[in-house]
Amino acid sequence: MALPSFIPLSRRKDGDSSQPSPPKTTNTTTPPYALSTSKFLSKATRIRRFFAYLSSFLFLISLIFLILVEIGNLNAHHPVLPSIYFIKLDLSNIIPRSVPNSILINSIARTLGLHDFYQVGLWNFCEGYGNEITDCSKPRRMYWFNPIDIILMVERLYPVAVALPSNITDALTLVRIASHWMFGLFLTGACLAVPAILFTPLSIYTRWASLPLTILTFLTALTTTAATIIASVMFIIFKKAIHSATETVNIQAEIGVKMFVFMWIASGAAILGWLIQFGECCCCASKRDVKTGRRKGSKKAYGASGGGNGDGAGGTQEKSRGARRRWISSNG
């Protein structure tokens, strides 16, 4: 009876190694979570990106309405611009009816060049008869509207009837000072809105960028809102001062609704844009936060399981390695 033969283990390994190995097959299927770094970061920071672009869009809206405020009332023949003004003064019946021969005096004043109405913009004033604007003054820097020059034309005809009350004189002093501040602040707000539009998307990359951007957007919102408040208070006071003097001079004042709406839209958009940038200083993960592992960002970037080790790219790579091991074991 023959004894069984035993092959040493080392020989078996040598024999196995001598046999041709099966051809290796290349897996063409991309393992799960194999996202590129840029695509992953875009998904992880999508919330911050949304608010950064929203902030830029809000400053674009603010700039558009600031431009409308600044070019309003510049052209007498434009279909839209003449309807954008701060205040409109109706002087068609400047001499009160209680004055003898008031109709005749008003007609003479109109013949001498006194127009029916005057409306005030940021750079100039426009004048006209009835509801039609006939001409606008030449635009000037630091412009302020002084109706005394217009009133003096009629005062030469009837001095007692058009003597200006003290409250109107005081209001004109306020108008002169506030108009200079308003002019400078509106232009500054428009100039600051341009870099705010261009640079606010940079806050997507790092929260450190949000600090200077917050300062820039705060100055934009501050100058725009300050100019809007000054204009609103100034012309409302001026309107009340004119209405309180209707017994002496019959001047009707009307606030420009479009101009006020445009001012406050520009201010509101600038304030919202600044608040978003201020919030991004501490909220919403930036791309740098995700890369360094300080914050994970959006959970949707990590798939249904929620996110591996907290580091965006690292968690993705770990899941890719696990999926690759499972694929090798199932195909081995």
GROMACS .gro file of C-alpha atoms in nm:
model
  332
    1MET     CA    1   0.000   0.000   0.000
    2ALA     CA    2   0.142   0.329  -0.114
    3LEU     CA    3   0.180   0.605   0.136
    4PRO     CA    4   0.021   0.940   0.053
    5SER     CA    5   0.261   1.203  -0.063
    6PHE     CA    6   0.258   1.548   0.091
    7ILE     CA    7   0.366   1.855  -0.102
    8PRO     CA    8   0.527   2.119   0.111
    9LEU     CA    9   0.339   2.445   0.149
   10SER     CA   10   0.621   2.643  -0.006
   11ARG     CA   11   0.603   2.423  -0.315
   12ARG     CA   12   0.234   2.472  -0.342
   13LYS     CA   13   0.286   2.844  -0.340
   14ASP     CA   14   0.556   2.805  -0.603
   15GLY     CA   15   0.327   2.584  -0.810
   16ASP     CA   16   0.042   2.826  -0.778
   17SER     CA   17   0.265   3.112  -0.877
   18SER     CA   18   0.379   2.924  -1.184
   19GLN     CA   19   0.025   2.902  -1.312
   20PRO     CA   20  -0.079   3.188  -1.531
   21SER     CA   21  -0.286   3.444  -1.343
   22PRO     CA   22  -0.624   3.535  -1.485
   23PRO     CA   23  -0.631   3.857  -1.682
   24LYS     CA   24  -0.706   4.161  -1.476
   25THR     CA   25  -1.021   4.338  -1.560
   26THR     CA   26  -1.051   4.712  -1.528
   27ASN     CA   27  -1.357   4.843  -1.352
   28THR     CA   28  -1.511   5.114  -1.560
   29THR     CA   29  -1.779   5.188  -1.307
   30THR     CA   30  -1.709   5.496  -1.096
   31PRO     CA   31  -1.731   5.410  -0.728
   32PRO     CA   32  -1.985   5.597  -0.520
   33TYR     CA   33  -1.897   5.941  -0.378
   34ALA     CA   34  -1.612   5.982  -0.627
   35LEU     CA   35  -1.674   6.354  -0.660
   36SER     CA   36  -1.412   6.597  -0.776
   37THR     CA   37  -1.292   6.845  -0.515
   38SER     CA   38  -1.436   7.152  -0.688
   39LYS     CA   39  -1.775   6.989  -0.738
   40PHE     CA   40  -1.783   6.871  -0.380
   41LEU     CA   41  -1.692   7.214  -0.245
   42SER     CA   42  -1.958   7.376  -0.461
   43LYS     CA   43  -2.220   7.144  -0.314
   44ALA     CA   44  -2.096   7.183   0.040
   45THR     CA   45  -2.101   7.565   0.023
   46ARG     CA   46  -2.415   7.610  -0.181
   47ILE     CA   47  -2.598   7.795   0.100
   48ARG     CA   48  -2.318   8.047   0.141
   49ARG     CA   49  -2.292   8.087  -0.236
   50PHE     CA   50  -2.666   8.159  -0.259
   51PHE     CA   51  -2.650   8.436   0.001
   52ALA     CA   52  -2.330   8.583  -0.145
   53TYR     CA   53  -2.490   8.615  -0.488
   54LEU     CA   54  -2.811   8.743  -0.330
   55SER     CA   55  -2.613   9.015  -0.154
   56SER     CA   56  -2.447   9.114  -0.483
   57PHE     CA   57  -2.787   9.123  -0.654
   58LEU     CA   58  -2.931   9.346  -0.380
   59PHE     CA   59  -2.652   9.598  -0.428
   60LEU     CA   60  -2.717   9.588  -0.802
   61ILE     CA   61  -3.079   9.681  -0.731
   62SER     CA   62  -2.962   9.957  -0.499
   63LEU     CA   63  -2.729  10.095  -0.767
   64ILE     CA   64  -3.002  10.093  -1.033
   65PHE     CA   65  -3.242  10.293  -0.818
   66LEU     CA   66  -2.966  10.528  -0.704
   67ILE     CA   67  -2.892  10.603  -1.068
   68LEU     CA   68  -3.262  10.676  -1.125
   69VAL     CA   69  -3.256  10.914  -0.829
   70GLU     CA   70  -2.948  11.092  -0.963
   71ILE     CA   71  -3.062  11.129  -1.323
   72GLY     CA   72  -3.421  11.220  -1.237
   73ASN     CA   73  -3.543  11.558  -1.359
   74LEU     CA   74  -3.237  11.608  -1.584
   75ASN     CA   75  -3.407  11.607  -1.925
   76ALA     CA   76  -3.728  11.796  -1.996
   77HIS     CA   77  -3.808  11.594  -2.308
   78HIS     CA   78  -3.745  11.242  -2.174
   79PRO     CA   79  -4.063  11.033  -2.132
   80VAL     CA   80  -3.974  10.916  -1.777
   81LEU     CA   81  -3.713  11.140  -1.614
   82PRO     CA   82  -3.935  11.452  -1.569
   83SER     CA   83  -4.168  11.252  -1.346
   84ILE     CA   84  -3.885  11.181  -1.098
   85TYR     CA   85  -3.844  11.480  -0.865
   86PHE     CA   86  -3.817  11.561  -0.495
   87ILE     CA   87  -4.078  11.835  -0.470
   88LYS     CA   88  -4.302  12.027  -0.707
   89LEU     CA   89  -4.414  12.385  -0.639
   90ASP     CA   90  -4.734  12.511  -0.799
   91LEU     CA   91  -4.720  12.890  -0.849
   92SER     CA   92  -5.003  12.922  -1.101
   93ASN     CA   93  -5.204  13.129  -0.850
   94ILE     CA   94  -4.928  13.268  -0.632
   95ILE     CA   95  -5.128  13.579  -0.538
   96PRO     CA   96  -5.413  13.476  -0.305
   97ARG     CA   97  -5.767  13.544  -0.418
   98SER     CA   98  -5.814  13.765  -0.109
   99VAL     CA   99  -5.582  14.022  -0.266
  100PRO     CA  100  -5.751  14.275  -0.497
  101ASN     CA  101  -5.680  14.220  -0.866
  102SER     CA  102  -5.515  13.886  -0.787
  103ILE     CA  103  -5.614  13.735  -1.123
  104LEU     CA  104  -5.460  14.028  -1.310
  105ILE     CA  105  -5.139  14.015  -1.107
  106ASN     CA  106  -5.104  13.640  -1.163
  107SER     CA  107  -5.147  13.694  -1.538
  108ILE     CA  108  -4.886  13.970  -1.543
  109ALA     CA  109  -4.644  13.753  -1.343
  110ARG     CA  110  -4.686  13.473  -1.594
  111THR     CA  111  -4.626  13.715  -1.880
  112LEU     CA  112  -4.302  13.834  -1.717
  113GLY     CA  113  -4.169  13.478  -1.700
  114LEU     CA  114  -4.309  13.321  -1.383
  115HIS     CA  115  -4.398  12.962  -1.469
  116ASP     CA  116  -4.693  12.766  -1.336
  117PHE     CA  117  -4.478  12.510  -1.157
  118TYR     CA  118  -4.118  12.429  -1.062
  119GLN     CA  119  -3.994  12.083  -0.970
  120VAL     CA  120  -3.664  12.003  -0.802
  121GLY     CA  121  -3.416  11.726  -0.877
  122LEU     CA  122  -3.071  11.642  -0.744
  123TRP     CA  123  -2.882  11.847  -1.005
  124ASN     CA  124  -3.128  12.113  -1.121
  125PHE     CA  125  -3.489  12.225  -1.143
  126CYS     CA  126  -3.742  12.215  -1.426
  127GLU     CA  127  -4.023  12.458  -1.504
  128GLY     CA  128  -4.335  12.456  -1.714
  129TYR     CA  129  -4.692  12.563  -1.778
  130GLY     CA  130  -5.000  12.353  -1.708
  131ASN     CA  131  -4.879  11.992  -1.703
  132GLU     CA  132  -4.599  12.032  -1.958
  133ILE     CA  133  -4.235  12.096  -1.877
  134THR     CA  134  -4.085  12.360  -2.103
  135ASP     CA  135  -3.725  12.380  -1.982
  136CYS     CA  136  -3.476  12.259  -1.720
  137SER     CA  137  -3.189  12.451  -1.568
  138LYS     CA  138  -2.828  12.354  -1.631
  139PRO     CA  139  -2.712  12.074  -1.395
  140ARG     CA  140  -2.480  12.196  -1.117
  141ARG     CA  141  -2.281  12.024  -0.845
  142MET     CA  142  -2.401  12.077  -0.489
  143TYR     CA  143  -2.723  12.217  -0.630
  144TRP     CA  144  -2.995  12.345  -0.401
  145PHE     CA  145  -3.330  12.498  -0.497
  146ASN     CA  146  -3.383  12.859  -0.390
  147PRO     CA  147  -3.736  12.980  -0.472
  148ILE     CA  148  -3.659  13.334  -0.347
  149ASP     CA  149  -3.521  13.426  -0.690
  150ILE     CA  150  -3.853  13.325  -0.841
  151ILE     CA  151  -4.060  13.498  -0.576
  152LEU     CA  152  -3.869  13.825  -0.620
  153MET     CA  153  -3.998  13.844  -0.976
  154VAL     CA  154  -4.353  13.873  -0.845
  155GLU     CA  155  -4.254  14.074  -0.539
  156ARG     CA  156  -4.165  14.365  -0.763
  157LEU     CA  157  -4.525  14.366  -0.881
  158TYR     CA  158  -4.693  14.324  -0.545
  159PRO     CA  159  -4.444  14.349  -0.254
  160VAL     CA  160  -4.687  14.302   0.033
  161ALA     CA  161  -4.860  13.998  -0.109
  162VAL     CA  162  -4.544  13.791  -0.158
  163ALA     CA  163  -4.341  13.881   0.148
  164LEU     CA  164  -4.192  13.551   0.264
  165PRO     CA  165  -4.269  13.441   0.618
  166SER     CA  166  -3.983  13.364   0.856
  167ASN     CA  167  -4.060  12.992   0.867
  168ILE     CA  168  -4.000  12.963   0.491
  169THR     CA  169  -3.672  13.155   0.526
  170ASP     CA  170  -3.559  12.919   0.803
  171ALA     CA  171  -3.663  12.621   0.592
  172LEU     CA  172  -3.455  12.750   0.301
  173THR     CA  173  -3.146  12.764   0.523
  174LEU     CA  174  -3.208  12.401   0.618
  175VAL     CA  175  -3.260  12.311   0.251
  176ARG     CA  176  -2.928  12.467   0.148
  177ILE     CA  177  -2.722  12.285   0.412
  178ALA     CA  178  -2.902  11.952   0.380
  179SER     CA  179  -2.894  11.959  -0.001
  180HIS     CA  180  -2.513  11.967  -0.001
  181TRP     CA  181  -2.495  11.666   0.231
  182MET     CA  182  -2.763  11.483   0.037
  183PHE     CA  183  -2.583  11.541  -0.293
  184GLY     CA  184  -2.251  11.409  -0.163
  185LEU     CA  185  -2.401  11.107   0.015
  186PHE     CA  186  -2.604  10.992  -0.285
  187LEU     CA  187  -2.298  11.002  -0.511
  188THR     CA  188  -2.084  10.826  -0.249
  189GLY     CA  189  -2.344  10.553  -0.204
  190ALA     CA  190  -2.358  10.491  -0.580
  191CYS     CA  191  -1.977  10.476  -0.607
  192LEU     CA  192  -1.950  10.230  -0.316
  193ALA     CA  193  -2.225  10.008  -0.458
  194VAL     CA  194  -2.009   9.922  -0.762
  195PRO     CA  195  -1.728   9.741  -0.570
  196ALA     CA  196  -1.990   9.589  -0.341
  197ILE     CA  197  -2.152   9.423  -0.643
  198LEU     CA  198  -1.820   9.294  -0.775
  199PHE     CA  199  -1.654   9.173  -0.455
  200THR     CA  200  -1.933   9.030  -0.236
  201PRO     CA  201  -1.915   8.689  -0.416
  202LEU     CA  202  -1.559   8.655  -0.279
  203SER     CA  203  -1.708   8.571   0.061
  204ILE     CA  204  -1.778   8.221  -0.077
  205TYR     CA  205  -1.412   8.125  -0.048
  206THR     CA  206  -1.330   8.233   0.306
  207ARG     CA  207  -1.497   8.399   0.599
  208TRP     CA  208  -1.199   8.631   0.632
  209ALA     CA  209  -1.319   8.805   0.315
  210SER     CA  210  -1.650   8.880   0.484
  211LEU     CA  211  -1.487   9.121   0.730
  212PRO     CA  212  -1.369   9.385   0.479
  213LEU     CA  213  -1.678   9.322   0.269
  214THR     CA  214  -1.896   9.387   0.572
  215ILE     CA  215  -1.721   9.722   0.624
  216LEU     CA  216  -1.763   9.811   0.255
  217THR     CA  217  -2.130   9.716   0.245
  218PHE     CA  218  -2.195   9.895   0.576
  219LEU     CA  219  -2.055  10.220   0.433
  220THR     CA  220  -2.266  10.172   0.121
  221ALA     CA  221  -2.583  10.118   0.322
  222LEU     CA  222  -2.496  10.402   0.563
  223THR     CA  223  -2.439  10.667   0.296
  224THR     CA  224  -2.743  10.563   0.093
  225THR     CA  225  -2.975  10.551   0.393
  226ALA     CA  226  -2.842  10.877   0.538
  227ALA     CA  227  -2.899  11.057   0.206
  228THR     CA  228  -3.251  10.913   0.186
  229ILE     CA  229  -3.338  11.021   0.540
  230ILE     CA  230  -3.197  11.370   0.483
  231ALA     CA  231  -3.394  11.412   0.160
  232SER     CA  232  -3.716  11.280   0.313
  233VAL     CA  233  -3.700  11.497   0.625
  234MET     CA  234  -3.583  11.807   0.437
  235PHE     CA  235  -3.852  11.817   0.171
  236ILE     CA  236  -4.132  11.716   0.409
  237ILE     CA  237  -4.036  12.008   0.638
  238PHE     CA  238  -4.014  12.239   0.337
  239LYS     CA  239  -4.359  12.131   0.221
  240LYS     CA  240  -4.513  12.195   0.564
  241ALA     CA  241  -4.345  12.538   0.583
  242ILE     CA  242  -4.494  12.636   0.248
  243HIS     CA  243  -4.843  12.512   0.339
  244SER     CA  244  -4.832  12.710   0.662
  245ALA     CA  245  -4.782  13.032   0.463
  246THR     CA  246  -5.077  12.998   0.225
  247GLU     CA  247  -5.238  13.312   0.365
  248THR     CA  248  -4.945  13.523   0.243
  249VAL     CA  249  -4.840  13.341  -0.073
  250ASN     CA  250  -5.053  13.083  -0.251
  251ILE     CA  251  -4.791  12.816  -0.327
  252GLN     CA  252  -4.888  12.450  -0.338
  253ALA     CA  253  -4.616  12.190  -0.272
  254GLU     CA  254  -4.628  11.828  -0.383
  255ILE     CA  255  -4.382  11.554  -0.284
  256GLY     CA  256  -4.246  11.341  -0.569
  257VAL     CA  257  -4.375  10.990  -0.493
  258LYS     CA  258  -4.153  10.814  -0.748
  259MET     CA  259  -3.837  10.976  -0.617
  260PHE     CA  260  -3.919  10.881  -0.258
  261VAL     CA  261  -4.003  10.523  -0.356
  262PHE     CA  262  -3.677  10.489  -0.551
  263MET     CA  263  -3.472  10.629  -0.262
  264TRP     CA  264  -3.617  10.391  -0.008
  265ILE     CA  265  -3.588  10.088  -0.236
  266ALA     CA  266  -3.219  10.168  -0.285
  267SER     CA  267  -3.172  10.207   0.091
  268GLY     CA  268  -3.365   9.892   0.179
  269ALA     CA  269  -3.171   9.681  -0.071
  270ALA     CA  270  -2.839   9.816   0.057
  271ILE     CA  271  -2.933   9.744   0.420
  272LEU     CA  272  -3.037   9.386   0.338
  273GLY     CA  273  -2.714   9.331   0.144
  274TRP     CA  274  -2.510   9.455   0.440
  275LEU     CA  275  -2.700   9.232   0.686
  276ILE     CA  276  -2.629   8.927   0.469
  277GLN     CA  277  -2.257   9.004   0.461
  278PHE     CA  278  -2.257   9.065   0.834
  279GLY     CA  279  -2.422   8.726   0.891
  280GLU     CA  280  -2.170   8.549   0.669
  281CYS     CA  281  -1.891   8.651   0.907
  282CYS     CA  282  -2.002   8.372   1.142
  283CYS     CA  283  -2.265   8.169   0.955
  284CYS     CA  284  -2.255   7.931   0.657
  285ALA     CA  285  -1.942   7.727   0.580
  286SER     CA  286  -1.699   7.871   0.328
  287LYS     CA  287  -1.482   7.667   0.093
  288ARG     CA  288  -1.184   7.720   0.322
  289ASP     CA  289  -1.388   7.592   0.620
  290VAL     CA  290  -1.475   7.272   0.434
  291LYS     CA  291  -1.119   7.216   0.315
  292THR     CA  292  -0.970   7.256   0.662
  293GLY     CA  293  -1.246   7.056   0.830
  294ARG     CA  294  -1.371   7.336   1.053
  295ARG     CA  295  -1.721   7.300   0.912
  296LYS     CA  296  -1.892   7.039   0.699
  297GLY     CA  297  -2.123   7.266   0.504
  298SER     CA  298  -2.433   7.130   0.337
  299LYS     CA  299  -2.515   6.769   0.430
  300LYS     CA  300  -2.645   6.703   0.080
  301ALA     CA  301  -2.287   6.714  -0.046
  302TYR     CA  302  -2.209   6.397   0.156
  303GLY     CA  303  -2.495   6.187   0.027
  304ALA     CA  304  -2.771   6.017   0.224
  305SER     CA  305  -2.548   5.900   0.511
  306GLY     CA  306  -2.477   6.254   0.619
  307GLY     CA  307  -2.101   6.308   0.602
  308GLY     CA  308  -1.802   6.101   0.706
  309ASN     CA  309  -1.537   6.239   0.930
  310GLY     CA  310  -1.640   6.601   0.909
  311ASP     CA  311  -1.377   6.699   0.660
  312GLY     CA  312  -1.546   6.738   0.324
  313ALA     CA  313  -1.288   6.601   0.083
  314GLY     CA  314  -1.148   6.359   0.343
  315GLY     CA  315  -1.491   6.210   0.414
  316THR     CA  316  -1.551   6.164   0.044
  317GLN     CA  317  -1.217   5.987  -0.006
  318GLU     CA  318  -1.282   5.755   0.291
  319LYS     CA  319  -1.618   5.652   0.146
  320SER     CA  320  -1.457   5.599  -0.195
  321ARG     CA  321  -1.198   5.366  -0.042
  322GLY     CA  322  -1.470   5.168   0.142
  323ALA     CA  323  -1.676   5.134  -0.173
  324ARG     CA  324  -1.367   5.020  -0.366
  325ARG     CA  325  -1.289   4.747  -0.108
  326ARG     CA  326  -1.646   4.618  -0.128
  327TRP     CA  327  -1.627   4.610  -0.508
  328ILE     CA  328  -1.294   4.418  -0.502
  329SER     CA  329  -1.423   4.159  -0.256
  330SER     CA  330  -1.737   4.102  -0.461
  331ASN     CA  331  -1.538   4.057  -0.783
  332GLY     CA  332  -1.248   3.859  -0.635
   0.00000   0.00000   0.00000
